Amino acid sequence: MAQSYFLTFDRKLEMAGQPVPPLGSLICAAVLRDRGFEVSFFDAMLAASESGCGARMDRFRPDVLVIFEDNFNYLSKMCLVRMRQAAAAMIGMARRRGIEVIVAGSDASDDPLFFLAAGASAVAKGEGELTVADWLEADAGSRAAVPGIVTVADGGGLRAAPPRVPIRDLDSLPSPAWELIDLEPYRRIWLERHGRLSLPVATSRGCPFHCNWCAKPIWGQRYNTVSPSRAAREVLALKELGATHVNILDDIFGLKPGWTDSFAAELSGLDAVLPFKCLSRADLLGDSSIETLVKAGCETVWIGAESGSQAVLDAMEKGVAVEAIRTAARDLRRRGVKVGFFIQFGYPGETHEDIEATIRLIEEVLPEDIGISVSYPLPGTRFHQRVRHEMGERRHWRDSSDLAMLFEGLHGTRYYRWLHTYTHARFRLARSLRTREAGAIRRLARIVRYGSLRALAKAALALTSRDRLSVRPWSPELSRGAAATPSLDPAGPGKV
């Protein structure tokens, strides 16, 4: 088995020094071992290049290479060019050795033909663990009919079997096969850079909200959870592996009423309360929710703020008011919980006034950290459907720092790359001026550094804004209230 996200090919994330072991891939590996297969795992995350996969195949001599992407890692949903190239290279290595290949993941579910053309025998579309296992167990003549499988038809087109019924009972899945990878390199990087080891867990799959730019190629409009007791046992297992911090990878954490309360109680009973970070929505973070998060050990909540403009949030069908973002951040801080903001620039219809409103929101709330992206039209989203006729030949970013404008936005790519720098400079300058995170001399150095960078980036924005394109108003299909109401895909029986 393998996965194709190489940290070394994504310089921004490599510099951050926060590698995430491939949780989803290791769950699939555990499923395959439970079915009786002998499994060896090539962990691309900290590997130097694709050649390591070839070397592993030479040692292990497998019958099949399973490339199973970590669907809990948001980077796998970004369909990055460099990682697609890595997957294609590993497929080629396997085929040259006479080894069959099956691929599963977000990119393969969106664009199976790319991976099949590269030499894969099959793609497991959607939730892949059981699909891959069933395909491996089937005889050659019936493999193409396994639910969830996509293959090349005799005429050269795609042949898709009926879709796989989603897994509702997540407790039925085995724990990740952590013993298949070497955690020591992760431990070394985390301890050297951050003084602690953070390991991942997932307590749910999917998100039932309606943000029209959010790609959901694996779980769609579904939301299923593991039981609180199972989730707590997984955290205990991470503690026993040496973790002193937990990275909860859920798209949205603790949505089911009462779940987080039970989770906190189970953790306490196991003496497994560890500091963790998670993702949530501003409108879900009321006083009682925050209280429960604190009991469970929550250290940081990342909020998908996206924009400080209500018009942009409504166009995204986010279903959240800007004021709710301010309130959630304030209430989290009162309970000692750190706040992170995900910010997105370049959404259709966004104006310079909207951009400034977003930066002012950041400066006002002053979260502990921010992550900035540019609107990225991914296949399967309503956003992609609306702008696909504006897209050229290039459809994917090369890596996570690319920030290329792939459709007709307010400005071109250069502008948004400088906007990224400008926003970070204003944010870091504001924190240097208003917090006491460092000594006086270090604070002064930061003030000079970020003040200078802000001035440089502002001048660059003035120059790159000359390639201005049209701004098109975009009316949402859903009202704010409708967008804030979770709903489930009929194909995915889950409960919120």
CSV table of C-alpha atoms in Angstrom, one decimal:
chain,number,residue,atom,x,y,z
A,1,MET,CA,0.0,0.0,0.0
A,2,ALA,CA,1.0,3.6,-0.5
A,3,GLN,CA,-0.3,7.2,-0.6
A,4,SER,CA,1.0,9.9,-2.8
A,5,TYR,CA,1.2,13.1,-0.6
A,6,PHE,CA,4.9,13.9,-0.3
A,7,LEU,CA,5.6,16.7,2.1
A,8,THR,CA,8.9,17.4,0.3
A,9,PHE,CA,6.9,18.4,-2.8
A,10,ASP,CA,4.9,21.0,-0.8
A,11,ARG,CA,7.4,23.5,0.4
A,12,LYS,CA,5.0,25.6,2.5
A,13,LEU,CA,3.8,22.7,4.5
A,14,GLU,CA,7.3,21.2,4.8
A,15,MET,CA,8.5,24.5,6.3
A,16,ALA,CA,5.6,24.4,8.8
A,17,GLY,CA,7.1,21.2,10.3
A,18,GLN,CA,3.7,19.6,11.2
A,19,PRO,CA,3.6,16.3,9.3
A,20,VAL,CA,0.4,14.4,9.6
A,21,PRO,CA,0.6,10.6,9.3
A,22,PRO,CA,-1.8,9.1,6.7
A,23,LEU,CA,-4.6,8.2,9.0
A,24,GLY,CA,-7.2,7.2,6.4
A,25,SER,CA,-4.6,5.1,4.5
A,26,LEU,CA,-3.7,3.2,7.7
A,27,ILE,CA,-7.4,2.5,8.4
A,28,CYS,CA,-7.7,0.9,4.9
A,29,ALA,CA,-4.5,-1.1,5.6
A,30,ALA,CA,-6.1,-2.4,8.8
A,31,VAL,CA,-9.3,-3.4,6.9
A,32,LEU,CA,-7.2,-5.4,4.4
A,33,ARG,CA,-5.3,-7.2,7.1
A,34,ASP,CA,-8.6,-8.1,8.7
A,35,ARG,CA,-9.6,-9.7,5.4
A,36,GLY,CA,-6.4,-11.8,5.5
A,37,PHE,CA,-4.1,-9.8,3.2
A,38,GLU,CA,-0.4,-9.4,4.0
A,39,VAL,CA,0.2,-5.6,3.8
A,40,SER,CA,3.4,-3.5,3.5
A,41,PHE,CA,3.1,0.2,3.6
A,42,PHE,CA,5.1,2.9,1.8
A,43,ASP,CA,4.6,6.2,3.7
A,44,ALA,CA,5.1,9.0,1.2
A,45,MET,CA,4.6,11.8,3.7
A,46,LEU,CA,8.2,12.0,4.8
A,47,ALA,CA,9.8,10.1,1.9
A,48,ALA,CA,12.4,11.8,-0.3
A,49,SER,CA,10.8,10.8,-3.7
A,50,GLU,CA,8.6,8.3,-5.5
A,51,SER,CA,11.6,5.9,-5.9
A,52,GLY,CA,11.1,4.8,-2.4
A,53,CYS,CA,7.9,3.1,-3.5
A,54,GLY,CA,9.7,1.2,-6.1
A,55,ALA,CA,12.3,0.1,-3.6
A,56,ARG,CA,9.5,-1.1,-1.2
A,57,MET,CA,7.9,-3.1,-4.0
A,58,ASP,CA,11.2,-4.7,-4.9
A,59,ARG,CA,11.6,-5.9,-1.3
A,60,PHE,CA,8.0,-6.9,-0.6
A,61,ARG,CA,7.1,-8.1,-4.1
A,62,PRO,CA,3.4,-7.5,-3.8
A,63,ASP,CA,0.7,-8.8,-6.2
A,64,VAL,CA,-1.2,-5.5,-6.1
A,65,LEU,CA,-0.3,-1.9,-5.3
A,66,VAL,CA,-3.1,-0.1,-3.5
A,67,ILE,CA,-2.7,3.7,-3.6
A,68,PHE,CA,-5.1,4.9,-1.0
A,69,GLU,CA,-5.0,8.6,-0.2
A,70,ASP,CA,-5.7,9.9,3.2
A,71,ASN,CA,-9.2,11.4,2.8
A,72,PHE,CA,-9.0,13.0,6.3
A,73,ASN,CA,-6.2,15.2,5.1
A,74,TYR,CA,-7.7,18.3,3.4
A,75,LEU,CA,-4.7,18.4,1.1
A,76,SER,CA,-5.8,15.2,-0.6
A,77,LYS,CA,-9.0,17.0,-1.7
A,78,MET,CA,-7.0,19.7,-3.4
A,79,CYS,CA,-5.9,17.5,-6.3
A,80,LEU,CA,-2.5,19.0,-6.5
A,81,VAL,CA,-0.5,18.5,-9.7
A,82,ARG,CA,2.7,17.5,-8.0
A,83,MET,CA,0.9,14.7,-6.0
A,84,ARG,CA,-0.9,13.5,-9.1
A,85,GLN,CA,2.4,13.2,-10.9
A,86,ALA,CA,3.7,11.2,-7.9
A,87,ALA,CA,0.8,8.9,-8.1
A,88,ALA,CA,1.2,8.4,-11.8
A,89,ALA,CA,4.9,7.7,-11.3
A,90,MET,CA,4.2,5.0,-8.7
A,91,ILE,CA,1.6,3.5,-10.9
A,92,GLY,CA,4.2,3.3,-13.7
A,93,MET,CA,6.7,1.7,-11.3
A,94,ALA,CA,4.2,-1.0,-10.4
A,95,ARG,CA,3.2,-1.7,-13.9
A,96,ARG,CA,6.8,-2.1,-15.1
A,97,ARG,CA,7.2,-4.7,-12.4
A,98,GLY,CA,4.0,-6.5,-13.5
A,99,ILE,CA,2.0,-5.4,-10.5
A,100,GLU,CA,-1.6,-4.4,-10.7
A,101,VAL,CA,-2.7,-1.1,-9.2
A,102,ILE,CA,-6.0,0.1,-7.7
A,103,VAL,CA,-6.3,3.8,-6.7
A,104,ALA,CA,-8.7,5.4,-4.1
A,105,GLY,CA,-9.1,9.0,-3.0
A,106,SER,CA,-10.7,12.3,-3.7
A,107,ASP,CA,-8.7,13.1,-6.9
A,108,ALA,CA,-9.3,9.6,-8.3
A,109,SER,CA,-13.0,9.8,-7.5
A,110,ASP,CA,-13.3,13.2,-9.3
A,111,ASP,CA,-11.1,12.2,-12.3
A,112,PRO,CA,-10.7,8.4,-12.5
A,113,LEU,CA,-9.6,8.6,-16.2
A,114,PHE,CA,-6.3,10.3,-15.3
A,115,PHE,CA,-5.3,7.4,-13.0
A,116,LEU,CA,-6.6,4.7,-15.3
A,117,ALA,CA,-4.8,6.2,-18.2
A,118,ALA,CA,-1.6,6.2,-16.1
A,119,GLY,CA,-2.0,2.4,-15.9
A,120,ALA,CA,-4.2,1.7,-12.9
A,121,SER,CA,-6.5,-1.3,-13.3
A,122,ALA,CA,-9.3,0.2,-11.3
A,123,VAL,CA,-10.4,3.2,-9.2
A,124,ALA,CA,-12.4,2.9,-6.1
A,125,LYS,CA,-14.8,5.8,-6.2
A,126,GLY,CA,-16.0,7.4,-2.9
A,127,GLU,CA,-15.5,5.7,0.4
A,128,GLY,CA,-12.9,3.2,-0.5
A,129,GLU,CA,-12.0,0.8,2.3
A,130,LEU,CA,-14.6,-1.9,1.6
A,131,THR,CA,-14.5,-1.3,-2.2
A,132,VAL,CA,-10.8,-2.0,-2.3
A,133,ALA,CA,-11.1,-5.1,-0.1
A,134,ASP,CA,-13.9,-6.5,-2.1
A,135,TRP,CA,-12.1,-5.9,-5.4
A,136,LEU,CA,-9.0,-7.7,-4.1
A,137,GLU,CA,-11.1,-10.7,-3.0
A,138,ALA,CA,-13.0,-10.9,-6.3
A,139,ASP,CA,-11.9,-13.0,-9.2
A,140,ALA,CA,-10.7,-11.3,-12.3
A,141,GLY,CA,-13.9,-11.7,-14.2
A,142,SER,CA,-16.1,-10.1,-11.6
A,143,ARG,CA,-13.9,-7.3,-10.3
A,144,ALA,CA,-15.3,-4.6,-12.6
A,145,ALA,CA,-18.8,-5.2,-11.1
A,146,VAL,CA,-17.7,-4.6,-7.5
A,147,PRO,CA,-19.8,-1.7,-6.1
A,148,GLY,CA,-17.8,1.5,-6.3
A,149,ILE,CA,-15.3,0.4,-8.9
A,150,VAL,CA,-14.5,2.3,-12.1
A,151,THR,CA,-12.6,0.7,-14.9
A,152,VAL,CA,-11.9,1.3,-18.6
A,153,ALA,CA,-14.5,-0.3,-20.8
A,154,ASP,CA,-13.7,-2.2,-24.0
A,155,GLY,CA,-14.5,0.8,-26.1
A,156,GLY,CA,-12.1,3.0,-24.2
A,157,GLY,CA,-14.7,4.9,-22.1
A,158,LEU,CA,-15.3,4.5,-18.4
A,159,ARG,CA,-17.3,1.7,-16.9
A,160,ALA,CA,-18.7,2.4,-13.5
A,161,ALA,CA,-20.2,-0.2,-11.2
A,162,PRO,CA,-23.1,0.7,-9.0
A,163,PRO,CA,-22.1,3.1,-6.1
A,164,ARG,CA,-21.0,1.7,-2.8
A,165,VAL,CA,-23.4,2.0,0.1
A,166,PRO,CA,-21.7,4.2,2.7
A,167,ILE,CA,-20.5,2.8,6.0
A,168,ARG,CA,-22.9,4.0,8.7
A,169,ASP,CA,-21.4,2.0,11.6
A,170,LEU,CA,-17.9,3.5,11.8
A,171,ASP,CA,-17.2,1.5,14.9
A,172,SER,CA,-17.2,-1.6,12.7
A,173,LEU,CA,-13.9,-0.4,11.1
A,174,PRO,CA,-10.7,-1.5,12.7
A,175,SER,CA,-8.2,1.0,14.3
A,176,PRO,CA,-5.5,2.4,12.1
A,177,ALA,CA,-2.5,0.0,11.6
A,178,TRP,CA,0.0,2.4,13.2
A,179,GLU,CA,2.6,-0.3,13.4
A,180,LEU,CA,3.0,-0.3,9.6
A,181,ILE,CA,4.7,3.1,9.5
A,182,ASP,CA,7.8,4.5,11.4
A,183,LEU,CA,6.6,7.2,13.7
A,184,GLU,CA,10.1,8.2,14.8
A,185,PRO,CA,10.7,10.7,12.0
A,186,TYR,CA,7.4,12.3,12.9
A,187,ARG,CA,8.3,12.4,16.5
A,188,ARG,CA,11.7,13.9,15.8
A,189,ILE,CA,10.3,16.7,13.6
A,190,TRP,CA,7.4,17.6,16.0
A,191,LEU,CA,9.7,17.6,19.1
A,192,GLU,CA,12.4,19.7,17.4
A,193,ARG,CA,9.9,22.2,16.0
A,194,HIS,CA,7.1,22.3,18.5
A,195,GLY,CA,8.2,20.5,21.6
A,196,ARG,CA,5.5,17.9,21.4
A,197,LEU,CA,4.2,15.1,19.2
A,198,SER,CA,0.8,15.6,17.6
A,199,LEU,CA,-1.0,12.6,16.0
A,200,PRO,CA,-4.3,12.5,14.2
A,201,VAL,CA,-7.7,11.0,14.9
A,202,ALA,CA,-11.1,11.2,13.1
A,203,THR,CA,-14.3,10.9,15.0
A,204,SER,CA,-16.7,11.5,12.0
A,205,ARG,CA,-17.0,11.4,8.3
A,206,GLY,CA,-18.6,14.1,6.1
A,207,CYS,CA,-20.3,17.4,6.6
A,208,PRO,CA,-24.0,18.1,6.1
A,209,PHE,CA,-23.7,21.8,5.5
A,210,HIS,CA,-23.9,23.5,2.1
A,211,CYS,CA,-20.9,25.7,1.4
A,212,ASN,CA,-21.0,25.7,-2.4
A,213,TRP,CA,-17.2,25.7,-2.9
A,214,CYS,CA,-16.5,22.7,-0.6
A,215,ALA,CA,-15.5,19.5,-2.4
A,216,LYS,CA,-17.2,16.3,-1.0
A,217,PRO,CA,-16.1,13.6,-3.4
A,218,ILE,CA,-15.8,10.9,-0.7
A,219,TRP,CA,-18.7,11.2,1.7
A,220,GLY,CA,-21.0,13.7,-0.1
A,221,GLN,CA,-23.8,15.3,2.0
A,222,ARG,CA,-23.4,12.7,4.8
A,223,TYR,CA,-22.4,12.8,8.4
A,224,ASN,CA,-21.7,9.7,10.5
A,225,THR,CA,-19.7,9.4,13.7
A,226,VAL,CA,-17.9,6.8,15.7
A,227,SER,CA,-19.2,6.3,19.2
A,228,PRO,CA,-17.8,8.5,21.9
A,229,SER,CA,-16.3,5.5,23.6
A,230,ARG,CA,-14.6,4.3,20.5
A,231,ALA,CA,-13.2,7.8,19.8
A,232,ALA,CA,-11.9,8.0,23.3
A,233,ARG,CA,-10.1,4.7,22.9
A,234,GLU,CA,-8.5,5.9,19.7
A,235,VAL,CA,-7.2,9.0,21.6
A,236,LEU,CA,-5.9,6.7,24.4
A,237,ALA,CA,-4.0,4.7,21.7
A,238,LEU,CA,-2.4,7.9,20.5
A,239,LYS,CA,-1.3,8.7,24.0
A,240,GLU,CA,0.2,5.3,24.3
A,241,LEU,CA,2.2,5.9,21.1
A,242,GLY,CA,3.6,9.0,22.7
A,243,ALA,CA,1.3,11.8,21.5
A,244,THR,CA,0.9,14.8,23.8
A,245,HIS,CA,-1.4,16.6,21.4
A,246,VAL,CA,-4.2,15.4,19.1
A,247,ASN,CA,-5.2,16.7,15.7
A,248,ILE,CA,-8.9,16.0,15.1
A,249,LEU,CA,-9.3,15.8,11.4
A,250,ASP,CA,-13.1,15.9,11.2
A,251,ASP,CA,-14.6,18.2,8.6
A,252,ILE,CA,-16.8,19.5,11.4
A,253,PHE,CA,-16.3,18.3,15.0
A,254,GLY,CA,-18.9,17.5,17.5
A,255,LEU,CA,-22.0,18.3,15.5
A,256,LYS,CA,-24.2,15.6,16.9
A,257,PRO,CA,-26.0,16.8,20.1
A,258,GLY,CA,-24.6,15.3,23.3
A,259,TRP,CA,-21.8,13.6,21.5
A,260,THR,CA,-19.0,15.8,22.8
A,261,ASP,CA,-20.3,15.6,26.3
A,262,SER,CA,-20.1,11.8,26.2
A,263,PHE,CA,-16.7,12.0,24.5
A,264,ALA,CA,-15.3,14.2,27.3
A,265,ALA,CA,-16.6,11.8,30.0
A,266,GLU,CA,-15.1,8.8,28.2
A,267,LEU,CA,-11.7,10.6,27.9
A,268,SER,CA,-11.7,11.5,31.6
A,269,GLY,CA,-12.6,7.9,32.5
A,270,LEU,CA,-9.6,6.6,30.5
A,271,ASP,CA,-7.2,9.3,31.7
A,272,ALA,CA,-6.8,10.2,28.1
A,273,VAL,CA,-7.6,13.9,28.0
A,274,LEU,CA,-5.0,15.6,25.8
A,275,PRO,CA,-4.9,19.0,24.3
A,276,PHE,CA,-6.4,19.0,20.8
A,277,LYS,CA,-7.3,21.1,17.8
A,278,CYS,CA,-10.4,20.8,15.7
A,279,LEU,CA,-12.6,22.5,13.1
A,280,SER,CA,-16.0,24.0,13.7
A,281,ARG,CA,-18.5,26.5,12.5
A,282,ALA,CA,-19.0,29.8,14.3
A,283,ASP,CA,-22.8,29.2,14.6
A,284,LEU,CA,-22.2,26.0,16.5
A,285,LEU,CA,-20.0,27.5,19.2
A,286,GLY,CA,-22.4,28.5,21.9
A,287,ASP,CA,-21.5,28.7,25.6
A,288,SER,CA,-22.5,25.1,26.3
A,289,SER,CA,-20.6,23.7,23.3
A,290,ILE,CA,-17.5,25.6,24.3
A,291,GLU,CA,-17.7,24.4,27.9
A,292,THR,CA,-17.9,20.8,26.7
A,293,LEU,CA,-14.9,21.3,24.3
A,294,VAL,CA,-12.9,22.6,27.2
A,295,LYS,CA,-13.7,19.6,29.3
A,296,ALA,CA,-12.6,17.3,26.5
A,297,GLY,CA,-9.2,19.1,26.3
A,298,CYS,CA,-9.7,21.5,23.4
A,299,GLU,CA,-6.8,23.8,22.9
A,300,THR,CA,-7.5,25.4,19.5
A,301,VAL,CA,-10.6,25.7,17.3
A,302,TRP,CA,-10.2,26.6,13.7
A,303,ILE,CA,-13.2,28.4,12.3
A,304,GLY,CA,-14.0,28.6,8.6
A,305,ALA,CA,-14.5,32.3,8.7
A,306,GLU,CA,-13.8,32.7,5.0
A,307,SER,CA,-14.7,36.4,4.7
A,308,GLY,CA,-15.5,39.5,6.7
A,309,SER,CA,-18.1,40.5,4.1
A,310,GLN,CA,-21.7,39.3,4.6
A,311,ALA,CA,-22.3,39.5,0.9
A,312,VAL,CA,-19.5,37.1,0.2
A,313,LEU,CA,-20.5,34.7,2.9
A,314,ASP,CA,-24.1,34.6,1.6
A,315,ALA,CA,-22.8,34.1,-2.0
A,316,MET,CA,-20.8,31.1,-0.7
A,317,GLU,CA,-24.0,29.8,1.0
A,318,LYS,CA,-22.0,29.6,4.2
A,319,GLY,CA,-25.1,30.1,6.4
A,320,VAL,CA,-23.1,32.2,8.9
A,321,ALA,CA,-23.3,35.8,9.9
A,322,VAL,CA,-20.1,37.8,10.3
A,323,GLU,CA,-21.2,38.8,13.8
A,324,ALA,CA,-21.4,35.1,14.7
A,325,ILE,CA,-17.7,34.8,13.8
A,326,ARG,CA,-16.8,37.7,16.2
A,327,THR,CA,-18.9,36.3,19.0
A,328,ALA,CA,-17.6,32.7,18.7
A,329,ALA,CA,-14.0,33.9,18.7
A,330,ARG,CA,-14.7,36.1,21.8
A,331,ASP,CA,-16.4,33.3,23.7
A,332,LEU,CA,-13.7,30.8,22.9
A,333,ARG,CA,-11.0,33.2,24.2
A,334,ARG,CA,-12.9,33.7,27.4
A,335,ARG,CA,-12.6,30.0,28.1
A,336,GLY,CA,-8.9,30.0,27.2
A,337,VAL,CA,-9.3,28.3,23.8
A,338,LYS,CA,-7.1,29.6,21.0
A,339,VAL,CA,-8.7,30.6,17.7
A,340,GLY,CA,-7.7,30.0,14.1
A,341,PHE,CA,-9.4,31.5,11.0
A,342,PHE,CA,-9.5,30.0,7.5
A,343,ILE,CA,-9.8,32.8,5.0
A,344,GLN,CA,-10.7,32.7,1.4
A,345,PHE,CA,-10.1,35.5,-1.1
A,346,GLY,CA,-11.2,35.7,-4.8
A,347,TYR,CA,-14.7,34.4,-4.6
A,348,PRO,CA,-16.8,35.6,-7.6
A,349,GLY,CA,-18.3,39.0,-6.9
A,350,GLU,CA,-15.8,39.9,-4.1
A,351,THR,CA,-14.8,43.6,-4.3
A,352,HIS,CA,-11.9,45.6,-2.8
A,353,GLU,CA,-14.3,46.7,-0.1
A,354,ASP,CA,-15.0,43.0,0.7
A,355,ILE,CA,-11.3,42.3,0.9
A,356,GLU,CA,-10.7,45.2,3.3
A,357,ALA,CA,-13.6,44.0,5.4
A,358,THR,CA,-12.0,40.6,5.8
A,359,ILE,CA,-8.6,42.0,6.7
A,360,ARG,CA,-10.3,44.3,9.3
A,361,LEU,CA,-12.1,41.4,10.8
A,362,ILE,CA,-8.8,39.6,11.2
A,363,GLU,CA,-7.2,42.6,12.8
A,364,GLU,CA,-10.2,43.2,15.1
A,365,VAL,CA,-10.5,39.6,16.3
A,366,LEU,CA,-6.8,38.9,16.1
A,367,PRO,CA,-6.9,35.1,16.1
A,368,GLU,CA,-3.8,33.2,17.1
A,369,ASP,CA,-3.3,32.0,13.5
A,370,ILE,CA,-4.8,32.3,10.0
A,371,GLY,CA,-4.7,30.2,6.9
A,372,ILE,CA,-5.3,32.0,3.6
A,373,SER,CA,-6.4,30.5,0.3
A,374,VAL,CA,-7.8,31.7,-3.0
A,375,SER,CA,-11.1,30.3,-4.2
A,376,TYR,CA,-10.3,27.0,-5.9
A,377,PRO,CA,-13.0,25.5,-8.1
A,378,LEU,CA,-12.9,21.7,-7.5
A,379,PRO,CA,-14.9,19.2,-9.5
A,380,GLY,CA,-18.3,18.2,-8.1
A,381,THR,CA,-19.0,21.6,-6.4
A,382,ARG,CA,-21.7,24.0,-7.4
A,383,PHE,CA,-18.9,26.6,-7.5
A,384,HIS,CA,-17.1,24.6,-10.1
A,385,GLN,CA,-20.2,24.2,-12.1
A,386,ARG,CA,-20.8,27.9,-12.2
A,387,VAL,CA,-17.2,28.9,-13.3
A,388,ARG,CA,-16.0,26.0,-15.3
A,389,HIS,CA,-16.7,27.8,-18.6
A,390,GLU,CA,-14.3,30.5,-17.5
A,391,MET,CA,-11.4,28.0,-16.8
A,392,GLY,CA,-8.6,27.5,-19.2
A,393,GLU,CA,-6.5,24.4,-19.7
A,394,ARG,CA,-5.0,24.6,-16.2
A,395,ARG,CA,-7.4,23.0,-13.7
A,396,HIS,CA,-5.2,22.3,-10.6
A,397,TRP,CA,-2.7,24.0,-8.3
A,398,ARG,CA,0.8,22.6,-8.3
A,399,ASP,CA,1.1,22.6,-4.5
A,400,SER,CA,-0.8,24.1,-1.6
A,401,SER,CA,1.0,27.5,-1.9
A,402,ASP,CA,0.2,28.0,-5.6
A,403,LEU,CA,-2.8,30.3,-5.1
A,404,ALA,CA,-3.4,30.4,-8.9
A,405,MET,CA,-6.6,32.2,-10.0
A,406,LEU,CA,-8.1,29.5,-12.2
A,407,PHE,CA,-11.2,31.4,-13.4
A,408,GLU,CA,-12.1,35.0,-14.2
A,409,GLY,CA,-11.7,36.7,-10.8
A,410,LEU,CA,-11.4,40.3,-9.8
A,411,HIS,CA,-7.7,40.2,-10.5
A,412,GLY,CA,-5.1,37.7,-11.7
A,413,THR,CA,-2.8,35.3,-9.9
A,414,ARG,CA,-0.1,37.8,-9.1
A,415,TYR,CA,-2.5,40.0,-7.2
A,416,TYR,CA,-3.8,37.2,-5.0
A,417,ARG,CA,-0.3,36.0,-4.2
A,418,TRP,CA,0.6,39.5,-3.0
A,419,LEU,CA,-2.7,39.8,-1.2
A,420,HIS,CA,-1.7,36.6,0.8
A,421,THR,CA,1.5,38.3,1.8
A,422,TYR,CA,-0.2,41.7,2.5
A,423,THR,CA,-2.8,40.1,4.8
A,424,HIS,CA,-0.3,38.0,6.7
A,425,ALA,CA,1.9,41.2,7.2
A,426,ARG,CA,-1.1,43.2,8.5
A,427,PHE,CA,-2.1,40.3,10.8
A,428,ARG,CA,1.4,39.7,12.2
A,429,LEU,CA,2.0,43.4,12.6
A,430,ALA,CA,-1.3,43.7,14.6
A,431,ARG,CA,-0.3,40.8,16.8
A,432,SER,CA,3.1,42.3,17.4
A,433,LEU,CA,1.6,45.6,18.4
A,434,ARG,CA,-1.2,44.3,20.6
A,435,THR,CA,0.1,41.2,22.3
A,436,ARG,CA,3.1,40.3,24.5
A,437,GLU,CA,4.2,37.1,22.8
A,438,ALA,CA,7.9,38.1,22.9
A,439,GLY,CA,10.3,40.3,24.7
A,440,ALA,CA,10.6,44.0,23.9
A,441,ILE,CA,13.6,43.7,21.5
A,442,ARG,CA,12.0,40.8,19.6
A,443,ARG,CA,8.7,42.6,19.4
A,444,LEU,CA,10.3,45.7,18.0
A,445,ALA,CA,12.1,43.6,15.4
A,446,ARG,CA,8.8,42.0,14.4
A,447,ILE,CA,7.1,45.4,14.1
A,448,VAL,CA,9.8,46.7,11.8
A,449,ARG,CA,9.8,43.5,9.8
A,450,TYR,CA,6.1,43.2,9.2
A,451,GLY,CA,5.6,47.0,8.8
A,452,SER,CA,8.2,46.9,6.0
A,453,LEU,CA,6.6,43.9,4.5
A,454,ARG,CA,3.1,45.5,4.6
A,455,ALA,CA,4.4,48.5,2.8
A,456,LEU,CA,6.1,46.4,0.1
A,457,ALA,CA,3.1,44.2,-0.4
A,458,LYS,CA,0.7,47.2,-0.6
A,459,ALA,CA,2.9,48.7,-3.4
A,460,ALA,CA,2.9,45.3,-5.2
A,461,LEU,CA,-0.9,45.1,-4.9
A,462,ALA,CA,-1.2,48.6,-6.5
A,463,LEU,CA,0.9,47.4,-9.5
A,464,THR,CA,-0.8,44.0,-9.9
A,465,SER,CA,-4.3,45.3,-9.6
A,466,ARG,CA,-4.0,46.9,-13.0
A,467,ASP,CA,-5.0,43.5,-14.6
A,468,ARG,CA,-8.5,44.0,-13.3
A,469,LEU,CA,-11.3,41.8,-14.5
A,470,SER,CA,-15.0,42.2,-14.2
A,471,VAL,CA,-16.8,41.7,-10.9
A,472,ARG,CA,-20.0,39.7,-11.3
A,473,PRO,CA,-22.7,39.8,-8.6
A,474,TRP,CA,-23.5,36.2,-7.6
A,475,SER,CA,-26.9,35.5,-6.1
A,476,PRO,CA,-27.0,32.4,-3.8
A,477,GLU,CA,-29.4,29.6,-4.4
A,478,LEU,CA,-29.9,29.1,-0.7
A,479,SER,CA,-31.0,31.7,1.9
A,480,ARG,CA,-28.7,32.2,4.9
A,481,GLY,CA,-31.1,30.2,7.1
A,482,ALA,CA,-31.3,27.3,4.6
A,483,ALA,CA,-27.6,27.2,4.2
A,484,ALA,CA,-27.2,27.1,8.0
A,485,THR,CA,-29.5,24.0,8.2
A,486,PRO,CA,-27.7,20.7,7.9
A,487,SER,CA,-29.2,18.2,5.5
A,488,LEU,CA,-28.2,14.7,4.5
A,489,ASP,CA,-27.8,12.9,1.2
A,490,PRO,CA,-30.6,10.3,0.9
A,491,ALA,CA,-27.9,7.9,-0.3
A,492,GLY,CA,-26.1,8.3,3.0
A,493,PRO,CA,-28.2,7.2,6.0
A,494,GLY,CA,-26.8,9.3,8.8
A,495,LYS,CA,-28.2,11.3,11.6
A,496,VAL,CA,-27.3,14.7,13.1
